[in-house]
PDB file of C-alpha atoms in Angstrom:
ATOM      1  CA  ALA A   1       4.302  -1.804 -14.003  1.00 51.00           C
ATOM      2  CA  ALA A   2       0.844  -0.598 -15.071  1.00 54.00           C
ATOM      3  CA  PRO A   3      -2.064  -1.492 -12.789  1.00 52.00           C
ATOM      4  CA  ARG A   4      -3.938  -4.402 -13.969  1.00 55.00           C
ATOM      5  CA  PHE A   5      -7.879  -4.700 -13.751  1.00 53.00           C
ATOM      6  CA  GLY A   6     -10.322  -7.221 -14.316  1.00 54.00           C
ATOM      7  CA  ALA A   7     -14.096  -7.249 -14.202  1.00 53.00           C
ATOM      8  CA  SER A   8     -17.112  -9.330 -15.249  1.00 52.00           C
ATOM      9  CA  TRP A   9     -20.597  -8.254 -15.958  1.00 48.00           C
ATOM     10  CA  GLY A  10     -22.092 -11.581 -15.817  1.00 54.00           C
ATOM     11  CA  ARG A  11     -25.579 -11.563 -14.822  1.00 55.00           C
ATOM     12  CA  SER A  12     -24.795  -8.671 -12.700  1.00 54.00           C
ATOM     13  CA  THR A  13     -25.327  -5.323 -13.823  1.00 59.00           C
ATOM     14  CA  PRO A  14     -25.439  -2.335 -11.417  1.00 61.00           C
ATOM     15  CA  VAL A  15     -28.412  -0.550 -13.185  1.00 64.00           C
ATOM     16  CA  LYS A  16     -30.759  -3.673 -12.269  1.00 68.00           C
ATOM     17  CA  GLY A  17     -29.859  -3.315  -8.512  1.00 71.00           C
ATOM     18  CA  LYS A  18     -27.285  -6.057  -8.480  1.00 79.00           C
ATOM     19  CA  THR A  19     -23.879  -5.670  -7.211  1.00 85.00           C
ATOM     20  CA  TYR A  20     -21.186  -5.209  -9.823  1.00 85.00           C
ATOM     21  CA  SER A  21     -17.489  -5.800  -8.461  1.00 87.00           C
ATOM     22  CA  TRP A  22     -14.207  -5.270 -10.226  1.00 88.00           C
ATOM     23  CA  ALA A  23     -10.436  -5.419  -8.959  1.00 91.00           C
ATOM     24  CA  GLY A  24      -7.442  -4.130  -9.655  1.00 90.00           C
ATOM     25  CA  LEU A  25      -3.738  -4.595  -8.753  1.00 89.00           C
ATOM     26  CA  ALA A  26      -1.113  -2.092  -8.966  1.00 88.00           C
ATOM     27  CA  GLU A  27       2.425  -3.030  -7.521  1.00 87.00           C
ATOM     28  CA  ARG A  28       1.472  -4.501  -3.960  1.00 88.00           C
ATOM     29  CA  ILE A  29      -1.893  -3.385  -3.528  1.00 92.00           C
ATOM     30  CA  LEU A  30      -5.158  -5.084  -4.442  1.00 93.00           C
ATOM     31  CA  THR A  31      -8.172  -2.935  -4.666  1.00 94.00           C
ATOM     32  CA  VAL A  32     -11.745  -4.488  -4.852  1.00 94.00           C
ATOM     33  CA  ASN A  33     -14.785  -2.235  -5.713  1.00 93.00           C
ATOM     34  CA  SER A  34     -18.334  -2.965  -5.623  1.00 92.00           C
ATOM     35  CA  LEU A  35     -21.117  -0.898  -6.826  1.00 91.00           C
ATOM     36  CA  VAL A  36     -25.163  -1.135  -6.468  1.00 89.00           C
ATOM     37  CA  ILE A  37     -27.507   1.268  -8.114  1.00 87.00           C
ATOM     38  CA  GLU A  38     -30.845   1.140  -6.527  1.00 85.00           C
ATOM     39  CA  PRO A  39     -34.159   1.397  -8.910  1.00 84.00           C
ATOM     40  CA  ASP A  40     -34.641   4.758  -7.183  1.00 87.00           C
ATOM     41  CA  GLY A  41     -31.350   6.167  -8.791  1.00 87.00           C
ATOM     42  CA  SER A  42     -29.524   5.882  -5.352  1.00 91.00           C
ATOM     43  CA  TYR A  43     -26.250   4.317  -5.264  1.00 92.00           C
ATOM     44  CA  GLU A  44     -23.875   2.543  -2.795  1.00 94.00           C
ATOM     45  CA  MET A  45     -20.064   2.005  -3.209  1.00 95.00           C
ATOM     46  CA  GLN A  46     -17.593  -0.264  -1.281  1.00 95.00           C
ATOM     47  CA  ILE A  47     -13.843   0.168  -1.854  1.00 96.00           C
ATOM     48  CA  TYR A  48     -11.483  -2.356  -0.148  1.00 96.00           C
ATOM     49  CA  GLN A  49      -7.761  -2.136  -0.420  1.00 96.00           C
ATOM     50  CA  ARG A  50      -4.968  -4.360   0.894  1.00 95.00           C
ATOM     51  CA  GLU A  51      -1.354  -3.663   0.673  1.00 94.00           C
ATOM     52  CA  PHE A  52       1.088  -6.389   1.407  1.00 87.00           C
ATOM     53  CA  SER A  53       4.397  -5.735   3.118  1.00 82.00           C
ATOM     54  CA  GLY A  54       6.978  -8.088   4.300  1.00 80.00           C
ATOM     55  CA  SER A  55       5.925  -7.848   7.994  1.00 85.00           C
ATOM     56  CA  GLY A  56       2.081  -8.117   7.380  1.00 90.00           C
ATOM     57  CA  MET A  57      -0.671  -6.225   5.401  1.00 92.00           C
ATOM     58  CA  ASN A  58      -2.297  -2.950   5.419  1.00 94.00           C
ATOM     59  CA  LEU A  59      -6.414  -2.626   5.117  1.00 95.00           C
ATOM     60  CA  GLU A  60      -8.455   0.145   4.098  1.00 96.00           C
ATOM     61  CA  PHE A  61     -12.239   0.272   3.674  1.00 97.00           C
ATOM     62  CA  CYS A  62     -14.498   2.772   2.475  1.00 97.00           C
ATOM     63  CA  ARG A  63     -18.292   3.072   2.024  1.00 97.00           C
ATOM     64  CA  ILE A  64     -19.757   5.581   0.064  1.00 97.00           C
ATOM     65  CA  LYS A  65     -23.667   6.304  -0.198  1.00 96.00           C
ATOM     66  CA  ASP A  66     -24.994   8.554  -2.739  1.00 96.00           C
ATOM     67  CA  GLY A  67     -21.519  10.487  -2.812  1.00 95.00           C
ATOM     68  CA  THR A  68     -21.037  10.730   0.866  1.00 96.00           C
ATOM     69  CA  VAL A  69     -18.344   8.600   2.798  1.00 96.00           C
ATOM     70  CA  VAL A  70     -20.286   7.154   5.403  1.00 96.00           C
ATOM     71  CA  CYS A  71     -17.740   4.779   6.654  1.00 94.00           C
ATOM     72  CA  THR A  72     -13.934   3.993   6.816  1.00 96.00           C
ATOM     73  CA  VAL A  73     -12.098   1.714   8.332  1.00 96.00           C
ATOM     74  CA  GLU A  74      -8.323   1.128   8.674  1.00 96.00           C
ATOM     75  CA  GLY A  75      -5.919  -1.666  10.148  1.00 95.00           C
ATOM     76  CA  ARG A  76      -2.938  -3.634  10.102  1.00 93.00           C
ATOM     77  CA  LEU A  77      -2.435  -7.136   9.995  1.00 90.00           C
ATOM     78  CA  SER A  78       1.104  -8.217  11.631  1.00 90.00           C
ATOM     79  CA  LYS A  79       2.927 -11.401  10.828  1.00 82.00           C
ATOM     80  CA  GLN A  80       3.670 -13.311  13.592  1.00 81.00           C
ATOM     81  CA  ALA A  81       6.836 -15.443  14.068  1.00 74.00           C
ATOM     82  CA  ASN A  82       6.174 -19.357  14.015  1.00 69.00           C
TER      83      ASN A  82
END
């Protein structure tokens, strides 16, 4: 299946120092992106990925500042029996 993406500019545009976010869904992976461009031209982007599986969820987070990865985090949430 082709990935599906959605975004909405609304009143938030990255060139005005506001956060612009968009999301995409491909197979079982939800990706959420956030972008801010500061008045001085610097930018920050955050990328969250969530992948669902039968036994839980894999999580990934990445923060990029002016083209440099400054933080990455990976984790796993496991489904527990009731």
